[in-house]
């Protein structure tokens, strides 16, 4: 287990080469982009909020720029993701997780999305205000990813009586990081049992993170729309997302997704005690949300017509 932890740390250090020594500029919780305009592929240079509200209260007008992120954004994206989840993530707040507790965990979590050109970021001029990270897995990868457990007819979620040993032997030298890691890995590795047999490739919406000041204006939906287009191009007829919060699960339901299972927080125990209690949003567990790409695209097309 010591060797396993050393390997994780070595990988973490080596993977940071993608940052290319570009330091993230942070001032009072605002993340500034140090890259020049034009270095990334611009998806939408003047994305306007659906309700017409401006982003800049001083000028009374404004718009966002949507770009496709790449490996050079590794440090910027990882720090933004971790910062926002420490501030408002429900399971982070439930265990009082600090920024340094989960920094390594988050950087590990983004390593696959950052290597695949499938993810997006929203900028207000040079300020990062939102990210949406995607992964894609071709069918030949499923067996390894899901430990060979695929396409069960009557799939059920297996939950251990206690996860104290798993947490103690987790990949990080931090209890809170291991708590979150073990829970999410338990969900991921059992996902294959719930996949339909007619699946081709799998789209995986890893996470959406939006600065609270920029929520409620259609950005979440826009990220989804761009993702579904990409999934369709890559022959992903199904896609998944793990929803930790009530709000994200409800948003997924609006896209025609369904809950394949829910790992209830009350059942994730450490030494007999539920790890995540009294969540700030009242969420009851991690939902594996699953959807059909074509169905989601049709739903969004109808929404956009209104």
mmCIF file with all atom_site columns, C-alpha atoms in Angstrom, residues 11-231:
data_model
loop_
_atom_site.group_PDB
_atom_site.id
_atom_site.type_symbol
_atom_site.label_atom_id
_atom_site.label_alt_id
_atom_site.label_comp_id
_atom_site.label_asym_id
_atom_site.label_entity_id
_atom_site.label_seq_id
_atom_site.pdbx_PDB_ins_code
_atom_site.Cartn_x
_atom_site.Cartn_y
_atom_site.Cartn_z
_atom_site.occupancy
_atom_site.B_iso_or_equiv
_atom_site.pdbx_formal_charge
_atom_site.auth_seq_id
_atom_site.auth_comp_id
_atom_site.auth_asym_id
_atom_site.auth_atom_id
_atom_site.pdbx_PDB_model_num
ATOM 1   C CA . UNK A 1 11  ? 2.131   10.345 -11.208 1.00 0.00 ? 11  UNK A CA 1
ATOM 2   C CA . UNK A 1 12  ? 0.662   13.512 -9.735  1.00 0.00 ? 12  UNK A CA 1
ATOM 3   C CA . UNK A 1 13  ? 4.010   15.317 -9.890  1.00 0.00 ? 13  UNK A CA 1
ATOM 4   C CA . UNK A 1 14  ? 4.780   14.098 -13.386 1.00 0.00 ? 14  UNK A CA 1
ATOM 5   C CA . UNK A 1 15  ? 1.369   14.985 -14.770 1.00 0.00 ? 15  UNK A CA 1
ATOM 6   C CA . UNK A 1 16  ? 1.785   18.594 -13.705 1.00 0.00 ? 16  UNK A CA 1
ATOM 7   C CA . UNK A 1 17  ? 4.092   19.008 -16.710 1.00 0.00 ? 17  UNK A CA 1
ATOM 8   C CA . UNK A 1 18  ? 0.872   19.869 -18.575 1.00 0.00 ? 18  UNK A CA 1
ATOM 9   C CA . UNK A 1 19  ? 0.742   23.143 -16.679 1.00 0.00 ? 19  UNK A CA 1
ATOM 10  C CA . UNK A 1 20  ? 3.948   24.140 -18.517 1.00 0.00 ? 20  UNK A CA 1
ATOM 11  C CA . UNK A 1 21  ? 5.018   26.342 -15.630 1.00 0.00 ? 21  UNK A CA 1
ATOM 12  C CA . UNK A 1 22  ? 2.037   28.639 -16.148 1.00 0.00 ? 22  UNK A CA 1
ATOM 13  C CA . UNK A 1 23  ? 0.987   29.731 -12.666 1.00 0.00 ? 23  UNK A CA 1
ATOM 14  C CA . UNK A 1 24  ? -2.652  30.286 -11.900 1.00 0.00 ? 24  UNK A CA 1
ATOM 15  C CA . UNK A 1 25  ? -3.414  33.901 -11.002 1.00 0.00 ? 25  UNK A CA 1
ATOM 16  C CA . UNK A 1 26  ? -5.915  34.049 -8.149  1.00 0.00 ? 26  UNK A CA 1
ATOM 17  C CA . UNK A 1 27  ? -7.143  37.219 -6.474  1.00 0.00 ? 27  UNK A CA 1
ATOM 18  C CA . UNK A 1 28  ? -9.932  37.140 -3.887  1.00 0.00 ? 28  UNK A CA 1
ATOM 19  C CA . UNK A 1 29  ? -11.338 33.911 -5.296  1.00 0.00 ? 29  UNK A CA 1
ATOM 20  C CA . UNK A 1 30  ? -11.196 35.154 -8.902  1.00 0.00 ? 30  UNK A CA 1
ATOM 21  C CA . UNK A 1 31  ? -9.223  32.970 -11.318 1.00 0.00 ? 31  UNK A CA 1
ATOM 22  C CA . UNK A 1 32  ? -7.451  34.817 -14.126 1.00 0.00 ? 32  UNK A CA 1
ATOM 23  C CA . UNK A 1 33  ? -6.397  33.168 -17.367 1.00 0.00 ? 33  UNK A CA 1
ATOM 24  C CA . UNK A 1 34  ? -2.757  33.819 -18.278 1.00 0.00 ? 34  UNK A CA 1
ATOM 25  C CA . UNK A 1 35  ? -2.981  32.424 -21.806 1.00 0.00 ? 35  UNK A CA 1
ATOM 26  C CA . UNK A 1 36  ? -3.352  34.635 -24.852 1.00 0.00 ? 36  UNK A CA 1
ATOM 27  C CA . UNK A 1 37  ? -6.632  34.863 -26.739 1.00 0.00 ? 37  UNK A CA 1
ATOM 28  C CA . UNK A 1 38  ? -6.512  32.484 -29.695 1.00 0.00 ? 38  UNK A CA 1
ATOM 29  C CA . UNK A 1 39  ? -4.392  29.786 -28.050 1.00 0.00 ? 39  UNK A CA 1
ATOM 30  C CA . UNK A 1 40  ? -7.473  27.645 -27.517 1.00 0.00 ? 40  UNK A CA 1
ATOM 31  C CA . UNK A 1 41  ? -10.260 26.762 -29.926 1.00 0.00 ? 41  UNK A CA 1
ATOM 32  C CA . UNK A 1 42  ? -13.096 29.251 -29.450 1.00 0.00 ? 42  UNK A CA 1
ATOM 33  C CA . UNK A 1 43  ? -16.515 27.556 -29.441 1.00 0.00 ? 43  UNK A CA 1
ATOM 34  C CA . UNK A 1 44  ? -18.556 30.731 -28.985 1.00 0.00 ? 44  UNK A CA 1
ATOM 35  C CA . UNK A 1 45  ? -16.919 34.149 -28.819 1.00 0.00 ? 45  UNK A CA 1
ATOM 36  C CA . UNK A 1 46  ? -20.035 36.011 -27.634 1.00 0.00 ? 46  UNK A CA 1
ATOM 37  C CA . UNK A 1 47  ? -22.232 33.693 -25.604 1.00 0.00 ? 47  UNK A CA 1
ATOM 38  C CA . UNK A 1 48  ? -25.081 35.757 -24.126 1.00 0.00 ? 48  UNK A CA 1
ATOM 39  C CA . UNK A 1 49  ? -27.083 34.699 -21.038 1.00 0.00 ? 49  UNK A CA 1
ATOM 40  C CA . UNK A 1 50  ? -30.538 33.349 -21.901 1.00 0.00 ? 50  UNK A CA 1
ATOM 41  C CA . UNK A 1 51  ? -32.300 35.766 -19.565 1.00 0.00 ? 51  UNK A CA 1
ATOM 42  C CA . UNK A 1 52  ? -30.408 38.721 -21.000 1.00 0.00 ? 52  UNK A CA 1
ATOM 43  C CA . UNK A 1 53  ? -28.802 39.660 -17.708 1.00 0.00 ? 53  UNK A CA 1
ATOM 44  C CA . UNK A 1 54  ? -25.354 41.170 -17.932 1.00 0.00 ? 54  UNK A CA 1
ATOM 45  C CA . UNK A 1 55  ? -22.366 39.754 -16.104 1.00 0.00 ? 55  UNK A CA 1
ATOM 46  C CA . UNK A 1 56  ? -20.741 43.079 -15.250 1.00 0.00 ? 56  UNK A CA 1
ATOM 47  C CA . UNK A 1 57  ? -22.908 45.100 -12.843 1.00 0.00 ? 57  UNK A CA 1
ATOM 48  C CA . UNK A 1 58  ? -20.743 48.219 -13.323 1.00 0.00 ? 58  UNK A CA 1
ATOM 49  C CA . UNK A 1 59  ? -21.028 48.453 -17.103 1.00 0.00 ? 59  UNK A CA 1
ATOM 50  C CA . UNK A 1 60  ? -24.503 46.944 -17.321 1.00 0.00 ? 60  UNK A CA 1
ATOM 51  C CA . UNK A 1 61  ? -23.584 44.768 -20.269 1.00 0.00 ? 61  UNK A CA 1
ATOM 52  C CA . UNK A 1 62  ? -21.378 41.815 -21.086 1.00 0.00 ? 62  UNK A CA 1
ATOM 53  C CA . UNK A 1 63  ? -21.057 38.330 -22.509 1.00 0.00 ? 63  UNK A CA 1
ATOM 54  C CA . UNK A 1 64  ? -18.990 35.198 -22.021 1.00 0.00 ? 64  UNK A CA 1
ATOM 55  C CA . UNK A 1 65  ? -16.496 33.456 -24.267 1.00 0.00 ? 65  UNK A CA 1
ATOM 56  C CA . UNK A 1 66  ? -16.661 29.655 -24.476 1.00 0.00 ? 66  UNK A CA 1
ATOM 57  C CA . UNK A 1 67  ? -13.445 27.816 -25.342 1.00 0.00 ? 67  UNK A CA 1
ATOM 58  C CA . UNK A 1 68  ? -12.293 24.227 -25.556 1.00 0.00 ? 68  UNK A CA 1
ATOM 59  C CA . UNK A 1 69  ? -9.655  23.587 -22.908 1.00 0.00 ? 69  UNK A CA 1
ATOM 60  C CA . UNK A 1 70  ? -6.492  21.529 -23.286 1.00 0.00 ? 70  UNK A CA 1
ATOM 61  C CA . UNK A 1 71  ? -3.553  20.105 -21.322 1.00 0.00 ? 71  UNK A CA 1
ATOM 62  C CA . UNK A 1 72  ? -1.960  23.516 -20.822 1.00 0.00 ? 72  UNK A CA 1
ATOM 63  C CA . UNK A 1 73  ? -4.946  24.459 -18.656 1.00 0.00 ? 73  UNK A CA 1
ATOM 64  C CA . UNK A 1 74  ? -4.284  21.666 -16.172 1.00 0.00 ? 74  UNK A CA 1
ATOM 65  C CA . UNK A 1 75  ? -3.293  23.890 -13.267 1.00 0.00 ? 75  UNK A CA 1
ATOM 66  C CA . UNK A 1 76  ? -5.938  26.557 -13.888 1.00 0.00 ? 76  UNK A CA 1
ATOM 67  C CA . UNK A 1 77  ? -8.791  24.051 -14.184 1.00 0.00 ? 77  UNK A CA 1
ATOM 68  C CA . UNK A 1 78  ? -7.686  21.931 -11.229 1.00 0.00 ? 78  UNK A CA 1
ATOM 69  C CA . UNK A 1 79  ? -7.368  24.884 -8.887  1.00 0.00 ? 79  UNK A CA 1
ATOM 70  C CA . UNK A 1 80  ? -10.702 26.392 -9.965  1.00 0.00 ? 80  UNK A CA 1
ATOM 71  C CA . UNK A 1 81  ? -12.480 23.046 -9.554  1.00 0.00 ? 81  UNK A CA 1
ATOM 72  C CA . UNK A 1 82  ? -11.013 22.415 -6.104  1.00 0.00 ? 82  UNK A CA 1
ATOM 73  C CA . UNK A 1 83  ? -11.614 25.966 -4.881  1.00 0.00 ? 83  UNK A CA 1
ATOM 74  C CA . UNK A 1 84  ? -15.286 26.003 -5.877  1.00 0.00 ? 84  UNK A CA 1
ATOM 75  C CA . UNK A 1 85  ? -16.006 22.574 -4.382  1.00 0.00 ? 85  UNK A CA 1
ATOM 76  C CA . UNK A 1 86  ? -14.346 23.500 -1.086  1.00 0.00 ? 86  UNK A CA 1
ATOM 77  C CA . UNK A 1 87  ? -16.520 26.627 -1.011  1.00 0.00 ? 87  UNK A CA 1
ATOM 78  C CA . UNK A 1 88  ? -19.849 25.017 -1.857  1.00 0.00 ? 88  UNK A CA 1
ATOM 79  C CA . UNK A 1 89  ? -19.564 21.277 -2.591  1.00 0.00 ? 89  UNK A CA 1
ATOM 80  C CA . UNK A 1 90  ? -22.068 19.430 -0.424  1.00 0.00 ? 90  UNK A CA 1
ATOM 81  C CA . UNK A 1 91  ? -19.923 16.462 0.592   1.00 0.00 ? 91  UNK A CA 1
ATOM 82  C CA . UNK A 1 92  ? -16.862 18.709 1.000   1.00 0.00 ? 92  UNK A CA 1
ATOM 83  C CA . UNK A 1 93  ? -18.758 20.894 3.448   1.00 0.00 ? 93  UNK A CA 1
ATOM 84  C CA . UNK A 1 94  ? -20.211 17.857 5.245   1.00 0.00 ? 94  UNK A CA 1
ATOM 85  C CA . UNK A 1 95  ? -16.712 16.755 6.313   1.00 0.00 ? 95  UNK A CA 1
ATOM 86  C CA . UNK A 1 96  ? -15.233 20.258 6.473   1.00 0.00 ? 96  UNK A CA 1
ATOM 87  C CA . UNK A 1 97  ? -12.709 19.428 3.734   1.00 0.00 ? 97  UNK A CA 1
ATOM 88  C CA . UNK A 1 98  ? -10.079 22.111 3.164   1.00 0.00 ? 98  UNK A CA 1
ATOM 89  C CA . UNK A 1 99  ? -8.383  23.176 -0.063  1.00 0.00 ? 99  UNK A CA 1
ATOM 90  C CA . UNK A 1 100 ? -5.166  21.274 0.647   1.00 0.00 ? 100 UNK A CA 1
ATOM 91  C CA . UNK A 1 101 ? -7.132  18.173 1.688   1.00 0.00 ? 101 UNK A CA 1
ATOM 92  C CA . UNK A 1 102 ? -8.470  17.535 -1.790  1.00 0.00 ? 102 UNK A CA 1
ATOM 93  C CA . UNK A 1 103 ? -6.051  19.287 -4.145  1.00 0.00 ? 103 UNK A CA 1
ATOM 94  C CA . UNK A 1 104 ? -4.241  16.082 -5.100  1.00 0.00 ? 104 UNK A CA 1
ATOM 95  C CA . UNK A 1 105 ? -7.544  14.217 -5.430  1.00 0.00 ? 105 UNK A CA 1
ATOM 96  C CA . UNK A 1 106 ? -8.926  16.831 -7.829  1.00 0.00 ? 106 UNK A CA 1
ATOM 97  C CA . UNK A 1 107 ? -5.793  16.921 -9.962  1.00 0.00 ? 107 UNK A CA 1
ATOM 98  C CA . UNK A 1 108 ? -5.983  13.143 -10.279 1.00 0.00 ? 108 UNK A CA 1
ATOM 99  C CA . UNK A 1 109 ? -9.673  13.395 -11.181 1.00 0.00 ? 109 UNK A CA 1
ATOM 100 C CA . UNK A 1 110 ? -9.052  15.722 -14.122 1.00 0.00 ? 110 UNK A CA 1
ATOM 101 C CA . UNK A 1 111 ? -6.109  13.876 -15.678 1.00 0.00 ? 111 UNK A CA 1
ATOM 102 C CA . UNK A 1 112 ? -8.215  11.905 -18.193 1.00 0.00 ? 112 UNK A CA 1
ATOM 103 C CA . UNK A 1 113 ? -10.521 14.775 -19.269 1.00 0.00 ? 113 UNK A CA 1
ATOM 104 C CA . UNK A 1 114 ? -7.554  17.088 -19.740 1.00 0.00 ? 114 UNK A CA 1
ATOM 105 C CA . UNK A 1 115 ? -5.974  14.656 -22.191 1.00 0.00 ? 115 UNK A CA 1
ATOM 106 C CA . UNK A 1 116 ? -9.137  14.403 -24.289 1.00 0.00 ? 116 UNK A CA 1
ATOM 107 C CA . UNK A 1 117 ? -10.240 17.471 -26.334 1.00 0.00 ? 117 UNK A CA 1
ATOM 108 C CA . UNK A 1 118 ? -13.836 17.238 -25.133 1.00 0.00 ? 118 UNK A CA 1
ATOM 109 C CA . UNK A 1 119 ? -14.123 19.805 -22.332 1.00 0.00 ? 119 UNK A CA 1
ATOM 110 C CA . UNK A 1 120 ? -15.123 23.450 -22.125 1.00 0.00 ? 120 UNK A CA 1
ATOM 111 C CA . UNK A 1 121 ? -14.510 26.603 -20.125 1.00 0.00 ? 121 UNK A CA 1
ATOM 112 C CA . UNK A 1 122 ? -16.362 29.909 -19.917 1.00 0.00 ? 122 UNK A CA 1
ATOM 113 C CA . UNK A 1 123 ? -14.467 33.175 -19.570 1.00 0.00 ? 123 UNK A CA 1
ATOM 114 C CA . UNK A 1 124 ? -15.591 36.680 -18.696 1.00 0.00 ? 124 UNK A CA 1
ATOM 115 C CA . UNK A 1 125 ? -12.772 38.478 -20.520 1.00 0.00 ? 125 UNK A CA 1
ATOM 116 C CA . UNK A 1 126 ? -9.743  36.893 -18.828 1.00 0.00 ? 126 UNK A CA 1
ATOM 117 C CA . UNK A 1 127 ? -11.624 35.563 -15.795 1.00 0.00 ? 127 UNK A CA 1
ATOM 118 C CA . UNK A 1 128 ? -12.491 31.850 -15.624 1.00 0.00 ? 128 UNK A CA 1
ATOM 119 C CA . UNK A 1 129 ? -16.108 31.519 -14.488 1.00 0.00 ? 129 UNK A CA 1
ATOM 120 C CA . UNK A 1 130 ? -17.158 27.985 -15.428 1.00 0.00 ? 130 UNK A CA 1
ATOM 121 C CA . UNK A 1 131 ? -15.906 24.601 -16.604 1.00 0.00 ? 131 UNK A CA 1
ATOM 122 C CA . UNK A 1 132 ? -17.477 21.428 -17.944 1.00 0.00 ? 132 UNK A CA 1
ATOM 123 C CA . UNK A 1 133 ? -15.228 18.359 -18.104 1.00 0.00 ? 133 UNK A CA 1
ATOM 124 C CA . UNK A 1 134 ? -16.017 15.341 -20.259 1.00 0.00 ? 134 UNK A CA 1
ATOM 125 C CA . UNK A 1 135 ? -14.517 11.913 -20.753 1.00 0.00 ? 135 UNK A CA 1
ATOM 126 C CA . UNK A 1 136 ? -15.075 9.383  -23.501 1.00 0.00 ? 136 UNK A CA 1
ATOM 127 C CA . UNK A 1 137 ? -14.573 5.629  -23.258 1.00 0.00 ? 137 UNK A CA 1
ATOM 128 C CA . UNK A 1 138 ? -14.754 3.283  -26.226 1.00 0.00 ? 138 UNK A CA 1
ATOM 129 C CA . UNK A 1 139 ? -16.403 -0.089 -25.725 1.00 0.00 ? 139 UNK A CA 1
ATOM 130 C CA . UNK A 1 140 ? -13.112 -2.008 -25.698 1.00 0.00 ? 140 UNK A CA 1
ATOM 131 C CA . UNK A 1 141 ? -12.146 -0.108 -22.514 1.00 0.00 ? 141 UNK A CA 1
ATOM 132 C CA . UNK A 1 142 ? -15.243 -1.068 -20.549 1.00 0.00 ? 142 UNK A CA 1
ATOM 133 C CA . UNK A 1 143 ? -13.989 -4.367 -19.145 1.00 0.00 ? 143 UNK A CA 1
ATOM 134 C CA . UNK A 1 144 ? -10.923 -2.797 -17.530 1.00 0.00 ? 144 UNK A CA 1
ATOM 135 C CA . UNK A 1 145 ? -12.731 0.351  -16.422 1.00 0.00 ? 145 UNK A CA 1
ATOM 136 C CA . UNK A 1 146 ? -15.594 -1.541 -14.777 1.00 0.00 ? 146 UNK A CA 1
ATOM 137 C CA . UNK A 1 147 ? -13.639 -4.591 -13.559 1.00 0.00 ? 147 UNK A CA 1
ATOM 138 C CA . UNK A 1 148 ? -15.287 -6.917 -16.073 1.00 0.00 ? 148 UNK A CA 1
ATOM 139 C CA . UNK A 1 149 ? -18.764 -6.455 -14.585 1.00 0.00 ? 149 UNK A CA 1
ATOM 140 C CA . UNK A 1 150 ? -20.945 -5.491 -17.533 1.00 0.00 ? 150 UNK A CA 1
ATOM 141 C CA . UNK A 1 151 ? -24.574 -5.493 -18.716 1.00 0.00 ? 151 UNK A CA 1
ATOM 142 C CA . UNK A 1 152 ? -26.284 -7.229 -15.777 1.00 0.00 ? 152 UNK A CA 1
ATOM 143 C CA . UNK A 1 153 ? -29.965 -7.933 -16.406 1.00 0.00 ? 153 UNK A CA 1
ATOM 144 C CA . UNK A 1 154 ? -30.958 -7.237 -12.809 1.00 0.00 ? 154 UNK A CA 1
ATOM 145 C CA . UNK A 1 155 ? -28.131 -5.003 -11.689 1.00 0.00 ? 155 UNK A CA 1
ATOM 146 C CA . UNK A 1 156 ? -27.902 -4.073 -8.028  1.00 0.00 ? 156 UNK A CA 1
ATOM 147 C CA . UNK A 1 157 ? -25.546 -1.774 -6.195  1.00 0.00 ? 157 UNK A CA 1
ATOM 148 C CA . UNK A 1 158 ? -23.327 -3.646 -3.736  1.00 0.00 ? 158 UNK A CA 1
ATOM 149 C CA . UNK A 1 159 ? -22.550 -1.714 -0.561  1.00 0.00 ? 159 UNK A CA 1
ATOM 150 C CA . UNK A 1 160 ? -20.140 -2.888 2.126   1.00 0.00 ? 160 UNK A CA 1
ATOM 151 C CA . UNK A 1 161 ? -21.124 -2.743 5.765   1.00 0.00 ? 161 UNK A CA 1
ATOM 152 C CA . UNK A 1 162 ? -18.176 -0.469 6.481   1.00 0.00 ? 162 UNK A CA 1
ATOM 153 C CA . UNK A 1 163 ? -15.503 1.379  4.474   1.00 0.00 ? 163 UNK A CA 1
ATOM 154 C CA . UNK A 1 164 ? -13.052 2.259  7.257   1.00 0.00 ? 164 UNK A CA 1
ATOM 155 C CA . UNK A 1 165 ? -10.362 -0.086 5.944   1.00 0.00 ? 165 UNK A CA 1
ATOM 156 C CA . UNK A 1 166 ? -10.753 1.159  2.365   1.00 0.00 ? 166 UNK A CA 1
ATOM 157 C CA . UNK A 1 167 ? -10.462 4.756  3.549   1.00 0.00 ? 167 UNK A CA 1
ATOM 158 C CA . UNK A 1 168 ? -7.407  4.020  5.698   1.00 0.00 ? 168 UNK A CA 1
ATOM 159 C CA . UNK A 1 169 ? -5.719  2.299  2.751   1.00 0.00 ? 169 UNK A CA 1
ATOM 160 C CA . UNK A 1 170 ? -6.740  4.894  0.173   1.00 0.00 ? 170 UNK A CA 1
ATOM 161 C CA . UNK A 1 171 ? -4.306  6.468  -2.290  1.00 0.00 ? 171 UNK A CA 1
ATOM 162 C CA . UNK A 1 172 ? -3.885  9.761  -0.429  1.00 0.00 ? 172 UNK A CA 1
ATOM 163 C CA . UNK A 1 173 ? -2.223  10.766 2.806   1.00 0.00 ? 173 UNK A CA 1
ATOM 164 C CA . UNK A 1 174 ? -5.378  12.578 3.806   1.00 0.00 ? 174 UNK A CA 1
ATOM 165 C CA . UNK A 1 175 ? -8.487  11.115 5.393   1.00 0.00 ? 175 UNK A CA 1
ATOM 166 C CA . UNK A 1 176 ? -10.952 13.498 3.757   1.00 0.00 ? 176 UNK A CA 1
ATOM 167 C CA . UNK A 1 177 ? -9.487  12.938 0.296   1.00 0.00 ? 177 UNK A CA 1
ATOM 168 C CA . UNK A 1 178 ? -9.692  9.176  0.774   1.00 0.00 ? 178 UNK A CA 1
ATOM 169 C CA . UNK A 1 179 ? -13.281 9.395  1.993   1.00 0.00 ? 179 UNK A CA 1
ATOM 170 C CA . UNK A 1 180 ? -14.378 11.163 -1.181  1.00 0.00 ? 180 UNK A CA 1
ATOM 171 C CA . UNK A 1 181 ? -12.181 9.006  -3.413  1.00 0.00 ? 181 UNK A CA 1
ATOM 172 C CA . UNK A 1 182 ? -13.461 5.703  -2.028  1.00 0.00 ? 182 UNK A CA 1
ATOM 173 C CA . UNK A 1 183 ? -17.113 6.736  -2.349  1.00 0.00 ? 183 UNK A CA 1
ATOM 174 C CA . UNK A 1 184 ? -16.796 7.900  -5.954  1.00 0.00 ? 184 UNK A CA 1
ATOM 175 C CA . UNK A 1 185 ? -14.654 4.956  -7.028  1.00 0.00 ? 185 UNK A CA 1
ATOM 176 C CA . UNK A 1 186 ? -17.217 2.554  -5.559  1.00 0.00 ? 186 UNK A CA 1
ATOM 177 C CA . UNK A 1 187 ? -19.819 4.197  -7.773  1.00 0.00 ? 187 UNK A CA 1
ATOM 178 C CA . UNK A 1 188 ? -17.669 4.210  -10.905 1.00 0.00 ? 188 UNK A CA 1
ATOM 179 C CA . UNK A 1 189 ? -16.461 0.626  -10.764 1.00 0.00 ? 189 UNK A CA 1
ATOM 180 C CA . UNK A 1 190 ? -20.033 -0.698 -10.389 1.00 0.00 ? 190 UNK A CA 1
ATOM 181 C CA . UNK A 1 191 ? -21.405 1.370  -13.265 1.00 0.00 ? 191 UNK A CA 1
ATOM 182 C CA . UNK A 1 192 ? -20.703 -1.309 -15.895 1.00 0.00 ? 192 UNK A CA 1
ATOM 183 C CA . UNK A 1 193 ? -23.362 -3.571 -14.398 1.00 0.00 ? 193 UNK A CA 1
ATOM 184 C CA . UNK A 1 194 ? -26.006 -0.974 -15.241 1.00 0.00 ? 194 UNK A CA 1
ATOM 185 C CA . UNK A 1 195 ? -24.950 -0.262 -18.835 1.00 0.00 ? 195 UNK A CA 1
ATOM 186 C CA . UNK A 1 196 ? -27.331 -1.397 -21.603 1.00 0.00 ? 196 UNK A CA 1
ATOM 187 C CA . UNK A 1 197 ? -26.088 -4.059 -23.998 1.00 0.00 ? 197 UNK A CA 1
ATOM 188 C CA . UNK A 1 198 ? -26.702 -1.902 -27.067 1.00 0.00 ? 198 UNK A CA 1
ATOM 189 C CA . UNK A 1 199 ? -24.163 0.699  -25.942 1.00 0.00 ? 199 UNK A CA 1
ATOM 190 C CA . UNK A 1 200 ? -21.487 1.717  -28.439 1.00 0.00 ? 200 UNK A CA 1
ATOM 191 C CA . UNK A 1 201 ? -19.166 4.245  -26.832 1.00 0.00 ? 201 UNK A CA 1
ATOM 192 C CA . UNK A 1 202 ? -19.786 5.966  -23.497 1.00 0.00 ? 202 UNK A CA 1
ATOM 193 C CA . UNK A 1 203 ? -19.795 9.688  -22.850 1.00 0.00 ? 203 UNK A CA 1
ATOM 194 C CA . UNK A 1 204 ? -18.973 10.613 -19.266 1.00 0.00 ? 204 UNK A CA 1
ATOM 195 C CA . UNK A 1 205 ? -19.781 14.099 -18.012 1.00 0.00 ? 205 UNK A CA 1
ATOM 196 C CA . UNK A 1 206 ? -17.218 14.286 -15.245 1.00 0.00 ? 206 UNK A CA 1
ATOM 197 C CA . UNK A 1 207 ? -18.157 17.579 -13.654 1.00 0.00 ? 207 UNK A CA 1
ATOM 198 C CA . UNK A 1 208 ? -19.668 21.004 -14.201 1.00 0.00 ? 208 UNK A CA 1
ATOM 199 C CA . UNK A 1 209 ? -18.345 23.809 -12.009 1.00 0.00 ? 209 UNK A CA 1
ATOM 200 C CA . UNK A 1 210 ? -19.698 27.343 -12.278 1.00 0.00 ? 210 UNK A CA 1
ATOM 201 C CA . UNK A 1 211 ? -18.847 30.393 -10.204 1.00 0.00 ? 211 UNK A CA 1
ATOM 202 C CA . UNK A 1 212 ? -22.013 31.079 -8.135  1.00 0.00 ? 212 UNK A CA 1
ATOM 203 C CA . UNK A 1 213 ? -22.238 34.629 -9.524  1.00 0.00 ? 213 UNK A CA 1
ATOM 204 C CA . UNK A 1 214 ? -22.715 33.172 -13.021 1.00 0.00 ? 214 UNK A CA 1
ATOM 205 C CA . UNK A 1 215 ? -25.342 30.548 -12.236 1.00 0.00 ? 215 UNK A CA 1
ATOM 206 C CA . UNK A 1 216 ? -28.949 30.543 -13.338 1.00 0.00 ? 216 UNK A CA 1
ATOM 207 C CA . UNK A 1 217 ? -28.402 32.028 -16.792 1.00 0.00 ? 217 UNK A CA 1
ATOM 208 C CA . UNK A 1 218 ? -28.311 28.971 -19.039 1.00 0.00 ? 218 UNK A CA 1
ATOM 209 C CA . UNK A 1 219 ? -24.582 28.228 -18.896 1.00 0.00 ? 219 UNK A CA 1
ATOM 210 C CA . UNK A 1 220 ? -25.144 24.778 -17.416 1.00 0.00 ? 220 UNK A CA 1
ATOM 211 C CA . UNK A 1 221 ? -27.541 23.951 -20.270 1.00 0.00 ? 221 UNK A CA 1
ATOM 212 C CA . UNK A 1 222 ? -25.163 25.362 -22.887 1.00 0.00 ? 222 UNK A CA 1
ATOM 213 C CA . UNK A 1 223 ? -22.333 23.157 -21.637 1.00 0.00 ? 223 UNK A CA 1
ATOM 214 C CA . UNK A 1 224 ? -24.673 20.165 -21.894 1.00 0.00 ? 224 UNK A CA 1
ATOM 215 C CA . UNK A 1 225 ? -25.653 21.061 -25.460 1.00 0.00 ? 225 UNK A CA 1
ATOM 216 C CA . UNK A 1 226 ? -22.046 21.254 -26.636 1.00 0.00 ? 226 UNK A CA 1
ATOM 217 C CA . UNK A 1 227 ? -21.237 17.991 -24.861 1.00 0.00 ? 227 UNK A CA 1
ATOM 218 C CA . UNK A 1 228 ? -24.106 16.101 -26.470 1.00 0.00 ? 228 UNK A CA 1
ATOM 219 C CA . UNK A 1 229 ? -23.001 17.276 -29.915 1.00 0.00 ? 229 UNK A CA 1
ATOM 220 C CA . UNK A 1 230 ? -19.517 15.957 -29.198 1.00 0.00 ? 230 UNK A CA 1
ATOM 221 C CA . UNK A 1 231 ? -20.821 12.646 -27.851 1.00 0.00 ? 231 UNK A CA 1
#
